mmCIF file of C-alpha atoms in Angstrom:
data_model
loop_
_atom_site.group_PDB
_atom_site.id
_atom_site.type_symbol
_atom_site.label_atom_id
_atom_site.label_comp_id
_atom_site.label_asym_id
_atom_site.label_seq_id
_atom_site.Cartn_x
_atom_site.Cartn_y
_atom_site.Cartn_z
ATOM 1 C CA MET A 226 8.230 -27.490 -6.920
ATOM 2 C CA MET A 227 6.566 -24.135 -5.879
ATOM 3 C CA GLU A 228 7.673 -20.687 -4.276
ATOM 4 C CA LEU A 229 5.606 -20.247 -1.005
ATOM 5 C CA GLY A 230 4.409 -16.468 -0.196
ATOM 6 C CA SER A 231 1.622 -14.235 0.115
ATOM 7 C CA PRO A 232 -0.796 -14.475 -2.873
ATOM 8 C CA LEU A 233 -1.436 -10.830 -4.703
ATOM 9 C CA GLU A 234 -4.570 -9.081 -4.237
ATOM 10 C CA MET A 235 -4.757 -6.344 -6.737
ATOM 11 C CA ILE A 236 -7.353 -4.467 -4.523
ATOM 12 C CA GLN A 237 -5.288 -4.554 -1.640
ATOM 13 C CA LEU A 238 -2.389 -3.422 -3.725
ATOM 14 C CA LEU A 239 -4.005 -0.483 -4.817
ATOM 15 C CA GLN A 240 -4.699 0.890 -1.140
ATOM 16 C CA THR A 241 -0.875 0.416 -0.296
ATOM 17 C CA PRO A 242 1.417 3.564 -0.691
ATOM 18 C CA TRP A 243 2.929 4.251 -3.937
ATOM 19 C CA GLU A 244 6.493 3.157 -2.813
ATOM 20 C CA GLU A 245 5.499 -0.334 -2.116
ATOM 21 C CA ARG A 246 3.667 -0.612 -5.593
ATOM 22 C CA PHE A 247 6.675 0.804 -7.181
ATOM 23 C CA LYS A 248 8.833 -1.906 -5.474
ATOM 24 C CA ILE A 249 6.642 -4.471 -7.138
ATOM 25 C CA CYS A 250 6.763 -3.393 -10.250
ATOM 26 C CA LEU A 251 10.496 -3.017 -10.045
ATOM 27 C CA SER A 252 10.707 -6.660 -8.607
ATOM 28 C CA LEU A 253 8.573 -7.571 -11.808
ATOM 29 C CA VAL A 254 10.862 -5.893 -14.170
ATOM 30 C CA LYS A 255 14.208 -7.401 -12.699
ATOM 31 C CA LEU A 256 12.678 -10.812 -12.858
ATOM 32 C CA LEU A 257 11.627 -10.250 -16.606
ATOM 33 C CA PHE A 258 15.215 -9.105 -17.015
ATOM 34 C CA TYR A 259 16.559 -12.167 -15.790
ATOM 35 C CA LEU A 260 13.975 -14.451 -17.791
ATOM 36 C CA ALA A 261 15.032 -12.828 -20.971
ATOM 37 C CA HIS A 262 18.846 -13.344 -20.508
ATOM 38 C CA SER A 263 18.565 -16.524 -18.856
ATOM 39 C CA PRO A 264 21.221 -19.261 -19.381
ATOM 40 C CA LEU A 265 18.852 -21.365 -20.993
ATOM 41 C CA GLY A 266 17.704 -18.366 -23.437
ATOM 42 C CA SER A 267 14.761 -15.987 -23.415
ATOM 43 C CA ILE A 268 12.023 -17.637 -21.394
ATOM 44 C CA VAL A 269 8.216 -16.557 -21.632
ATOM 45 C CA LEU A 270 5.423 -17.053 -19.022
ATOM 46 C CA LEU A 271 2.742 -18.692 -20.830
ATOM 47 C CA ASP A 272 0.132 -18.228 -18.411
ATOM 48 C CA PHE A 273 1.010 -14.661 -17.080
ATOM 49 C CA GLN A 274 -1.623 -13.447 -14.347
ATOM 50 C CA PRO A 275 -1.303 -12.045 -11.096
ATOM 51 C CA ARG A 276 -2.170 -15.413 -9.582
ATOM 52 C CA GLN A 277 1.059 -16.778 -10.916
ATOM 53 C CA PHE A 278 2.918 -14.494 -8.373
ATOM 54 C CA VAL A 279 3.272 -14.073 -4.867
ATOM 55 C CA MET A 280 4.998 -11.892 -2.362
ATOM 56 C CA VAL A 281 8.151 -13.072 -0.582
ATOM 57 C CA ASP A 282 10.006 -10.917 1.802
ATOM 58 C CA GLY A 283 8.511 -7.826 -0.201
ATOM 59 C CA ASN A 284 9.564 -9.154 -3.425
ATOM 60 C CA LEU A 285 7.756 -10.449 -6.344
ATOM 61 C CA LYS A 286 8.297 -14.131 -7.159
ATOM 62 C CA VAL A 287 6.774 -16.717 -9.626
ATOM 63 C CA THR A 288 4.858 -19.365 -7.878
ATOM 64 C CA ASP A 289 5.862 -22.262 -10.195
ATOM 65 C CA MET A 290 7.377 -22.634 -13.907
ATOM 66 C CA ASP A 291 5.289 -25.222 -15.290
ATOM 67 C CA ASP A 292 3.951 -22.539 -17.698
ATOM 68 C CA ALA A 293 7.397 -21.373 -18.670
ATOM 69 C CA SER A 294 8.829 -22.076 -22.024
ATOM 70 C CA THR A 295 12.045 -21.336 -24.022
ATOM 71 C CA GLU A 296 10.533 -21.921 -27.256
ATOM 72 C CA GLU A 297 10.452 -18.955 -29.635
ATOM 73 C CA LEU A 298 7.979 -18.866 -32.411
ATOM 74 C CA SER A 299 9.410 -20.522 -35.709
ATOM 75 C CA CYS A 300 8.972 -18.286 -39.214
ATOM 76 C CA LYS A 301 9.506 -18.170 -42.660
ATOM 77 C CA GLU A 302 8.775 -14.172 -43.031
ATOM 78 C CA ASP A 303 8.101 -11.152 -41.139
ATOM 79 C CA ASN A 304 4.109 -11.794 -41.310
ATOM 80 C CA ASP A 305 4.749 -15.225 -39.325
ATOM 81 C CA CYS A 306 5.784 -13.040 -36.424
ATOM 82 C CA THR A 307 2.712 -11.260 -35.485
ATOM 83 C CA LEU A 308 2.312 -11.014 -31.629
ATOM 84 C CA GLU A 309 -1.227 -10.823 -30.775
ATOM 85 C CA PHE A 310 -3.273 -9.551 -27.633
ATOM 86 C CA PRO A 311 -7.064 -9.137 -27.244
ATOM 87 C CA THR A 312 -6.654 -5.336 -27.864
ATOM 88 C CA LYS A 313 -3.336 -5.081 -29.769
ATOM 89 C CA SER A 314 -1.253 -6.727 -32.145
ATOM 90 C CA PHE A 315 2.371 -6.092 -32.768
ATOM 91 C CA PRO A 316 4.488 -6.927 -36.071
ATOM 92 C CA LEU A 317 7.762 -8.422 -35.224
ATOM 93 C CA LYS A 318 10.718 -9.587 -37.346
ATOM 94 C CA CYS A 319 11.661 -12.936 -38.418
ATOM 95 C CA SER A 320 15.281 -13.673 -37.860
ATOM 96 C CA ALA A 321 17.902 -15.307 -40.258
ATOM 97 C CA ILE A 322 17.849 -18.606 -38.062
ATOM 98 C CA GLY A 323 13.870 -18.767 -38.571
ATOM 99 C CA LYS A 324 12.651 -17.464 -35.304
ATOM 100 C CA CYS A 325 10.346 -14.486 -34.672
ATOM 101 C CA GLU A 326 12.951 -11.854 -32.793
ATOM 102 C CA GLY A 327 12.377 -11.064 -29.114
ATOM 103 C CA ILE A 328 9.048 -12.594 -28.991
ATOM 104 C CA ASN A 329 9.220 -14.263 -25.810
ATOM 105 C CA GLU A 330 10.527 -10.831 -24.316
ATOM 106 C CA LYS A 331 7.941 -8.759 -25.722
ATOM 107 C CA LYS A 332 5.142 -10.937 -24.586
ATOM 108 C CA ASN A 333 6.200 -11.029 -21.166
ATOM 109 C CA LEU A 334 6.769 -7.111 -21.203
ATOM 110 C CA PHE A 335 3.391 -6.492 -22.497
ATOM 111 C CA ASN A 336 1.796 -8.639 -20.078
ATOM 112 C CA ALA A 337 3.609 -6.965 -17.291
ATOM 113 C CA TYR A 338 2.363 -3.454 -18.755
ATOM 114 C CA ARG A 339 -1.395 -4.592 -18.874
ATOM 115 C CA TYR A 340 -1.705 -6.625 -15.603
ATOM 116 C CA PHE A 341 0.901 -4.570 -13.475
ATOM 117 C CA PHE A 342 2.069 -1.419 -14.556
ATOM 118 C CA THR A 343 -1.269 0.247 -15.587
ATOM 119 C CA TYR A 344 -2.834 -0.253 -12.309
ATOM 120 C CA LEU A 345 0.373 0.039 -9.572
ATOM 121 C CA LEU A 346 2.330 2.612 -11.183
ATOM 122 C CA PRO A 347 0.598 5.833 -11.855
ATOM 123 C CA HIS A 348 -1.828 5.978 -8.798
ATOM 124 C CA SER A 349 -0.991 8.695 -5.947
ATOM 125 C CA ALA A 350 2.610 8.609 -7.705
ATOM 126 C CA PRO A 351 4.554 11.841 -6.784
ATOM 127 C CA ALA A 352 3.728 14.699 -9.004
ATOM 128 C CA ALA A 353 6.994 15.226 -10.464
ATOM 129 C CA LEU A 354 7.821 11.556 -11.537
ATOM 130 C CA ARG A 355 4.578 11.383 -13.137
ATOM 131 C CA PRO A 356 5.774 12.345 -16.459
ATOM 132 C CA PHE A 357 8.794 9.490 -15.980
ATOM 133 C CA LEU A 358 5.999 7.030 -15.071
ATOM 134 C CA SER A 359 4.052 7.883 -18.226
ATOM 135 C CA ASP A 360 6.951 7.512 -20.545
ATOM 136 C CA ILE A 361 7.465 3.954 -19.134
ATOM 137 C CA LEU A 362 3.703 3.242 -19.624
ATOM 138 C CA ASN A 363 3.468 4.414 -23.016
ATOM 139 C CA ALA A 364 6.696 2.959 -23.964
ATOM 140 C CA THR A 365 5.802 -0.612 -22.535
ATOM 141 C CA GLY A 366 2.411 -0.425 -23.946
ATOM 142 C CA ASP A 367 3.530 -0.032 -27.364
ATOM 143 C CA LEU A 368 6.474 -2.037 -26.954
ATOM 144 C CA ARG A 369 8.941 0.485 -28.033
ATOM 145 C CA TYR A 370 10.911 -0.400 -25.053
ATOM 146 C CA GLY A 371 12.480 -3.712 -24.539
ATOM 147 C CA ILE A 372 13.415 -5.212 -21.150
ATOM 148 C CA ASN A 373 16.757 -3.493 -20.892
ATOM 149 C CA GLU A 374 15.413 -0.021 -21.656
ATOM 150 C CA THR A 375 12.432 -0.694 -19.074
ATOM 151 C CA LEU A 376 14.899 -1.728 -16.533
ATOM 152 C CA GLU A 377 16.946 1.214 -17.002
ATOM 153 C CA ALA A 378 13.802 3.638 -16.875
ATOM 154 C CA PHE A 379 12.764 2.164 -13.752
ATOM 155 C CA GLU A 380 16.095 2.565 -12.021
ATOM 156 C CA LYS A 381 16.132 6.099 -13.219
ATOM 157 C CA VAL A 382 12.837 6.807 -11.418
ATOM 158 C CA LEU A 383 14.230 5.026 -8.358
ATOM 159 C CA HIS A 384 17.461 6.999 -8.381
ATOM 160 C CA LEU A 385 15.104 10.405 -8.418
ATOM 161 C CA TYR A 386 12.884 9.108 -5.720
ATOM 162 C CA LYS A 387 15.694 8.080 -3.275
ATOM 163 C CA SER A 388 18.058 11.161 -3.913
ATOM 164 C CA GLY A 389 15.168 13.401 -3.610
ATOM 165 C CA LEU A 390 16.173 15.244 -6.954
ATOM 166 C CA TYR A 391 12.345 14.676 -8.202
ATOM 167 C CA LEU A 392 11.381 17.377 -5.463
ATOM 168 C CA GLN A 393 10.776 20.687 -7.391
ATOM 169 C CA LYS A 394 12.139 23.967 -6.228
ATOM 170 C CA ARG A 395 9.192 25.470 -4.097
ATOM 171 C CA PRO A 396 9.178 27.776 -1.257
ATOM 172 C CA LEU A 397 10.566 26.645 2.128
ATOM 173 C CA HIS A 398 7.890 25.426 4.452
ATOM 174 C CA LEU A 399 10.230 24.432 7.442
ATOM 175 C CA LYS A 400 10.049 28.070 8.382
ATOM 176 C CA ASP A 401 6.444 27.677 9.115
ATOM 177 C CA PHE A 402 7.445 25.231 11.790
ATOM 178 C CA ILE A 403 9.306 25.557 15.436
ATOM 179 C CA SER A 404 11.382 22.553 15.992
ATOM 180 C CA LEU A 405 11.781 20.889 19.630
ATOM 181 C CA LYS A 406 15.093 18.894 19.811
ATOM 182 C CA GLY A 407 15.295 16.165 21.944
ATOM 183 C CA PHE A 408 11.411 15.385 22.472
ATOM 184 C CA ARG A 409 9.193 13.078 20.587
ATOM 185 C CA THR A 410 5.157 12.951 20.838
ATOM 186 C CA VAL A 411 3.133 9.728 21.855
ATOM 187 C CA GLU A 412 2.120 7.686 19.095
ATOM 188 C CA GLY A 413 -1.744 7.109 19.183
ATOM 189 C CA GLU A 414 -4.820 6.941 16.902
ATOM 190 C CA ASP A 415 -5.241 10.249 15.218
ATOM 191 C CA TYR A 416 -6.434 11.523 11.679
ATOM 192 C CA LYS A 417 -6.231 9.331 8.812
ATOM 193 C CA CYS A 418 -4.420 10.209 5.458
ATOM 194 C CA TRP A 419 -4.341 8.251 2.260
ATOM 195 C CA PRO A 420 -1.842 6.149 1.494
ATOM 196 C CA SER A 421 -0.755 5.728 5.015
ATOM 197 C CA TYR A 422 1.671 2.999 6.397
ATOM 198 C CA SER A 423 -0.384 2.986 9.631
ATOM 199 C CA HIS A 424 -4.163 2.517 9.974
ATOM 200 C CA LEU A 425 -4.228 4.452 12.905
ATOM 201 C CA GLY A 426 -3.183 7.843 11.814
ATOM 202 C CA CYS A 427 -1.258 9.556 9.026
ATOM 203 C CA LEU A 428 2.630 8.011 8.613
ATOM 204 C CA LEU A 429 4.149 8.796 5.344
ATOM 205 C CA SER A 430 7.285 8.393 3.428
ATOM 206 C CA VAL A 431 9.259 11.525 3.319
ATOM 207 C CA HIS A 432 12.713 12.769 1.988
ATOM 208 C CA SER A 433 13.483 15.152 4.446
ATOM 209 C CA ALA A 434 11.717 17.234 7.054
ATOM 210 C CA GLU A 435 11.305 19.870 4.447
ATOM 211 C CA GLU A 436 9.058 17.725 2.342
ATOM 212 C CA ALA A 437 7.469 16.599 5.705
ATOM 213 C CA ALA A 438 6.707 20.137 6.444
ATOM 214 C CA ARG A 439 5.107 21.067 2.952
ATOM 215 C CA ILE A 440 2.875 17.930 3.185
ATOM 216 C CA CYS A 441 1.711 19.146 6.932
ATOM 217 C CA ASN A 442 0.785 22.562 5.436
ATOM 218 C CA SER A 443 -1.226 20.917 2.794
ATOM 219 C CA GLN A 444 -3.216 19.112 5.095
ATOM 220 C CA LEU A 445 -5.856 21.109 7.178
ATOM 221 C CA GLN A 446 -5.763 18.677 10.069
ATOM 222 C CA CYS A 447 -1.976 18.740 10.565
ATOM 223 C CA GLN A 448 -0.626 20.855 13.474
ATOM 224 C CA SER A 449 2.714 18.701 13.909
ATOM 225 C CA PHE A 450 5.044 16.224 12.950
ATOM 226 C CA ILE A 451 7.819 14.132 13.868
ATOM 227 C CA ILE A 452 10.462 11.935 11.697
ATOM 228 C CA THR A 453 10.526 8.746 12.927
ATOM 229 C CA GLN A 454 13.569 6.455 13.109
ATOM 230 C CA ARG A 455 11.508 3.838 10.776
ATOM 231 C CA ARG A 456 12.642 3.338 7.266
ATOM 232 C CA THR A 457 11.063 2.159 4.025
ATOM 233 C CA TRP A 458 12.891 -0.232 1.554
ATOM 234 C CA THR A 459 14.181 2.924 -0.038
ATOM 235 C CA GLY A 460 15.996 4.390 2.826
ATOM 236 C CA ARG A 461 13.371 7.052 3.178
ATOM 237 C CA PRO A 462 12.156 7.921 6.920
ATOM 238 C CA LEU A 463 8.521 7.721 7.774
ATOM 239 C CA ALA A 464 7.046 10.794 9.330
ATOM 240 C CA LEU A 465 4.218 10.983 11.555
ATOM 241 C CA PHE A 466 1.656 13.784 11.079
ATOM 242 C CA GLN A 467 -0.695 14.723 14.137
ATOM 243 C CA SER A 468 -3.591 16.986 14.549
ATOM 244 C CA SER A 469 -3.085 17.937 17.967
ATOM 245 C CA LEU A 470 0.078 18.519 20.533
ATOM 246 C CA THR A 471 0.041 15.481 22.987
ATOM 247 C CA ASP A 472 2.351 14.833 25.545
ATOM 248 C CA LEU A 473 6.032 15.515 24.757
ATOM 249 C CA ILE A 474 8.416 12.364 25.745
ATOM 250 C CA PRO A 475 12.274 13.455 25.857
ATOM 251 C CA ASP A 476 14.088 11.482 23.338
ATOM 252 C CA ALA A 477 17.483 12.450 22.307
ATOM 253 C CA ASN A 478 17.282 11.219 18.753
ATOM 254 C CA SER A 479 14.012 12.964 18.025
ATOM 255 C CA VAL A 480 12.764 16.385 16.822
ATOM 256 C CA VAL A 481 9.180 17.623 16.815
ATOM 257 C CA TYR A 482 8.132 20.206 14.405
ATOM 258 C CA ILE A 483 5.234 22.241 15.303
ATOM 259 C CA LYS A 484 3.415 24.853 13.449
ATOM 260 C CA ARG A 485 3.683 28.000 14.505
ATOM 261 C CA SER A 486 0.303 29.040 14.260
ATOM 262 C CA ALA A 487 -0.438 26.081 16.618
ATOM 263 C CA SER A 488 2.232 26.775 19.092
ATOM 264 C CA SER A 489 0.656 30.334 19.500
ATOM 265 C CA GLY A 490 -2.256 28.748 21.033
ATOM 266 C CA GLU A 491 -0.241 26.164 23.202
ATOM 267 C CA ARG A 492 2.066 26.428 26.237
ATOM 268 C CA LEU A 493 5.286 24.782 24.972
#
């Protein structure tokens, strides 16, 4: 029995927004948490490779369980419990029942670190979250964290991101914009930014209009933006950034934010 879904393409994933890559890593951590605490005992994935996973409705799942095992390495002393990887090894403890303590959980976790976390977590992450992500990378790369601590650390980052608490106090940028309530702009091909949710223009996840204003001020091409009705999996809205004022369309639920410097040369 195999799980059907979209195969993981790491190069393609590196081109997706950080928020989507974080979701994949969080899905993997939740999966490993389940495997570590399953009713069958701690389960190890013996062939832990990206090709063993698929995406199903935006969540990461294992394609099959043929290479899974609940057997933990038997031992007589601690020296029998070295967890070996090509570039690192980790000494573990031999338990009173003659099993290497936590070896399945730790093997899964280090494989998650070397195949997923190192590639998907740090790149283009919000600057204020990078110290927290570095802690996760360091602690899982050294196996100082178990799966419980790793899940707790991921959920902390998720809370900071969804709540906007990660945003550092900065000068207000929204004051540089004029707001036109009851209008929206025509969505069409415009300047590109990375990593955008649209290949036609610059469509980014934001916490608020203030964060969108900061992003717009940091981009030379940006002259206006709107907060769309679309939401990401975290519930954050998507903001569309534009390089010029297009035709305004009446829309009671929308607001167009226009740079004051741009509006001075346009007739509104």
